[in-house]
Amino acid sequence: MNEIFDFIITSRKAFIQLIDGLTIEQLNKIPEGYNNNIIWNFGHIVVSTQTLCYVRTGILADANSVKFNEFYKKDTRPTYTVTAVEVAELKALAINSIEKIKEDYANGIFANITPFSTSTYGAEMKSIEEVLVTTIGHDNVHYGYAWAMKKGVERV
């Protein structure tokens, strides 16, 4: 499992590098043909993993305790201009939340989860290991969207 956690963190650091190369205006711009922006894709992966690991498994009652969830959860769109302060907080959460999940995993809090299916992939996940493997794919789908959007915002 250490390799899975390491890969998630490495992937998120690559996403952070992409973000660090853009201005706040570029991060907030919705390129033509898209319904969200680069920072929304990044915020979405941050809240989704926490929600899948803690809420969908029944450890937390609801997603209200996941910071920024209301703005970046599935089926939302950007509704405000994200500030540099929020970008910095999302970048910290991107790494810190995975480190917390890794610590909780090591402490066995995910030992008994209620199986659930995601609407995105439709596959039933019966273990935290399956949730974390799905996180890798999900994170990288959104990284790919952000990378594609980068070309549309670089002219800003």
Short mmCIF file of C-alpha atoms in Angstrom, two decimals:
data_model
loop_
_atom_site.label_atom_id
_atom_site.label_comp_id
_atom_site.label_asym_id
_atom_site.label_seq_id
_atom_site.Cartn_x
_atom_site.Cartn_y
_atom_site.Cartn_z
CA MET A 1 0.00 0.00 0.00
CA ASN A 2 2.90 2.38 0.55
CA GLU A 3 3.46 2.40 -3.22
CA ILE A 4 -0.17 3.41 -3.81
CA PHE A 5 0.03 6.27 -1.32
CA ASP A 6 3.38 7.36 -2.77
CA PHE A 7 1.95 7.34 -6.29
CA ILE A 8 -1.07 9.43 -5.27
CA ILE A 9 1.22 11.99 -3.61
CA THR A 10 3.61 12.04 -6.59
CA SER A 11 0.70 12.56 -8.98
CA ARG A 12 -0.68 15.37 -6.86
CA LYS A 13 2.72 17.04 -6.76
CA ALA A 14 2.72 16.97 -10.58
CA PHE A 15 -0.73 18.60 -10.55
CA ILE A 16 0.60 21.24 -8.13
CA GLN A 17 3.50 21.92 -10.52
CA LEU A 18 0.99 22.51 -13.32
CA ILE A 19 -0.92 24.94 -11.07
CA ASP A 20 2.25 26.71 -9.96
CA GLY A 21 3.03 27.55 -13.58
CA LEU A 22 -0.21 29.50 -14.05
CA THR A 23 -1.61 32.80 -12.82
CA ILE A 24 -4.69 33.05 -10.62
CA GLU A 25 -6.54 34.43 -13.65
CA GLN A 26 -5.53 31.41 -15.74
CA LEU A 27 -6.55 28.97 -13.00
CA ASN A 28 -10.01 30.56 -12.84
CA LYS A 29 -10.60 30.88 -16.60
CA ILE A 30 -13.09 28.43 -18.08
CA PRO A 31 -11.72 27.58 -21.53
CA GLU A 32 -14.09 27.43 -24.46
CA GLY A 33 -15.71 24.02 -24.71
CA TYR A 34 -15.41 23.28 -20.97
CA ASN A 35 -17.82 23.83 -18.06
CA ASN A 36 -15.19 24.16 -15.35
CA ASN A 37 -11.61 25.33 -14.92
CA ILE A 38 -8.20 24.08 -13.82
CA ILE A 39 -8.59 24.98 -10.17
CA TRP A 40 -12.02 23.31 -10.03
CA ASN A 41 -10.47 20.06 -11.32
CA PHE A 42 -7.78 20.28 -8.67
CA GLY A 43 -10.20 21.10 -5.85
CA HIS A 44 -12.45 18.27 -7.02
CA ILE A 45 -9.78 15.61 -6.55
CA VAL A 46 -8.97 16.99 -3.10
CA VAL A 47 -12.55 16.74 -1.81
CA SER A 48 -13.47 13.56 -3.69
CA THR A 49 -10.79 11.37 -2.11
CA GLN A 50 -11.66 12.54 1.39
CA THR A 51 -15.37 11.97 0.72
CA LEU A 52 -14.81 8.50 -0.72
CA CYS A 53 -12.51 7.46 2.11
CA TYR A 54 -14.40 8.88 5.06
CA VAL A 55 -18.02 9.54 4.08
CA ARG A 56 -18.83 6.81 1.57
CA THR A 57 -17.24 4.26 3.89
CA GLY A 58 -19.44 5.39 6.79
CA ILE A 59 -16.64 6.76 8.99
CA LEU A 60 -18.09 10.28 8.76
CA ALA A 61 -21.84 10.86 8.64
CA ASP A 62 -21.73 13.40 5.80
CA ALA A 63 -19.44 15.51 3.67
CA ASN A 64 -20.02 18.74 5.61
CA SER A 65 -16.75 18.19 7.46
CA VAL A 66 -14.77 17.94 4.19
CA LYS A 67 -13.45 21.46 3.62
CA PHE A 68 -14.46 23.00 0.27
CA ASN A 69 -16.73 20.04 -0.55
CA GLU A 70 -19.71 22.26 -1.39
CA PHE A 71 -17.68 24.04 -4.11
CA TYR A 72 -15.83 21.11 -5.69
CA LYS A 73 -18.06 18.06 -5.25
CA LYS A 74 -19.37 16.10 -8.21
CA ASP A 75 -21.81 17.98 -10.44
CA THR A 76 -20.73 21.45 -9.27
CA ARG A 77 -19.25 24.20 -11.40
CA PRO A 78 -17.12 27.21 -10.57
CA THR A 79 -19.33 29.95 -9.12
CA TYR A 80 -16.74 32.40 -7.84
CA THR A 81 -13.16 33.52 -8.43
CA VAL A 82 -10.82 31.38 -6.38
CA THR A 83 -8.18 33.42 -4.54
CA ALA A 84 -4.47 32.71 -4.17
CA VAL A 85 -5.13 31.96 -0.49
CA GLU A 86 -7.62 29.23 -1.41
CA VAL A 87 -5.26 27.81 -4.03
CA ALA A 88 -2.52 27.56 -1.38
CA GLU A 89 -4.92 25.85 1.02
CA LEU A 90 -6.05 23.37 -1.62
CA LYS A 91 -2.43 22.54 -2.46
CA ALA A 92 -1.68 21.83 1.20
CA LEU A 93 -4.86 19.75 1.59
CA ALA A 94 -4.01 17.76 -1.54
CA ILE A 95 -0.95 16.33 0.17
CA ASN A 96 -1.93 16.52 3.85
CA SER A 97 -5.24 14.73 3.31
CA ILE A 98 -3.47 11.77 1.70
CA GLU A 99 -0.94 11.65 4.51
CA LYS A 100 -3.86 11.59 7.00
CA ILE A 101 -5.59 8.81 5.06
CA LYS A 102 -2.31 6.87 5.03
CA GLU A 103 -1.99 7.30 8.81
CA ASP A 104 -5.61 6.26 9.37
CA TYR A 105 -5.07 3.27 7.08
CA ALA A 106 -2.04 2.21 9.13
CA ASN A 107 -4.15 2.56 12.29
CA GLY A 108 -6.84 0.27 10.84
CA ILE A 109 -9.78 2.68 10.83
CA PHE A 110 -10.84 1.54 7.36
CA ALA A 111 -10.91 -2.16 8.32
CA ASN A 112 -14.68 -2.53 8.02
CA ILE A 113 -16.28 -0.43 5.33
CA THR A 114 -19.70 -0.70 3.76
CA PRO A 115 -19.30 -1.53 0.06
CA PHE A 116 -20.50 1.14 -2.37
CA SER A 117 -20.41 1.96 -6.08
CA THR A 118 -19.32 5.22 -7.62
CA SER A 119 -21.44 6.80 -10.31
CA THR A 120 -18.34 7.54 -12.40
CA TYR A 121 -17.07 3.99 -12.85
CA GLY A 122 -20.04 1.96 -11.62
CA ALA A 123 -17.77 -0.61 -9.99
CA GLU A 124 -18.53 -1.72 -6.46
CA MET A 125 -15.73 -0.97 -4.04
CA LYS A 126 -15.52 -3.39 -1.14
CA SER A 127 -12.29 -2.26 0.47
CA ILE A 128 -10.31 0.88 1.13
CA GLU A 129 -7.63 -0.53 -1.15
CA GLU A 130 -10.12 -0.50 -4.05
CA VAL A 131 -11.11 3.07 -3.14
CA LEU A 132 -7.47 4.18 -3.22
CA VAL A 133 -6.74 2.49 -6.55
CA THR A 134 -9.81 4.24 -7.96
CA THR A 135 -8.44 7.51 -6.55
CA ILE A 136 -5.35 7.11 -8.73
CA GLY A 137 -7.47 6.84 -11.86
CA HIS A 138 -9.83 9.63 -10.82
CA ASP A 139 -7.02 12.03 -9.91
CA ASN A 140 -5.30 11.44 -13.22
CA VAL A 141 -8.47 11.90 -15.29
CA HIS A 142 -8.79 15.38 -13.77
CA TYR A 143 -5.07 16.08 -14.16
CA GLY A 144 -5.52 15.24 -17.85
CA TYR A 145 -8.44 17.66 -18.15
CA ALA A 146 -6.37 20.37 -16.45
CA TRP A 147 -3.42 19.70 -18.74
CA ALA A 148 -5.69 20.01 -21.80
CA MET A 149 -7.25 23.21 -20.41
CA LYS A 150 -3.80 24.71 -19.92
CA LYS A 151 -3.48 25.34 -23.66
CA GLY A 152 -6.77 27.25 -23.62
CA VAL A 153 -5.76 29.52 -20.74
CA GLU A 154 -2.14 30.25 -21.60
CA ARG A 155 -3.27 33.04 -23.92
CA VAL A 156 -4.81 34.93 -20.99
#
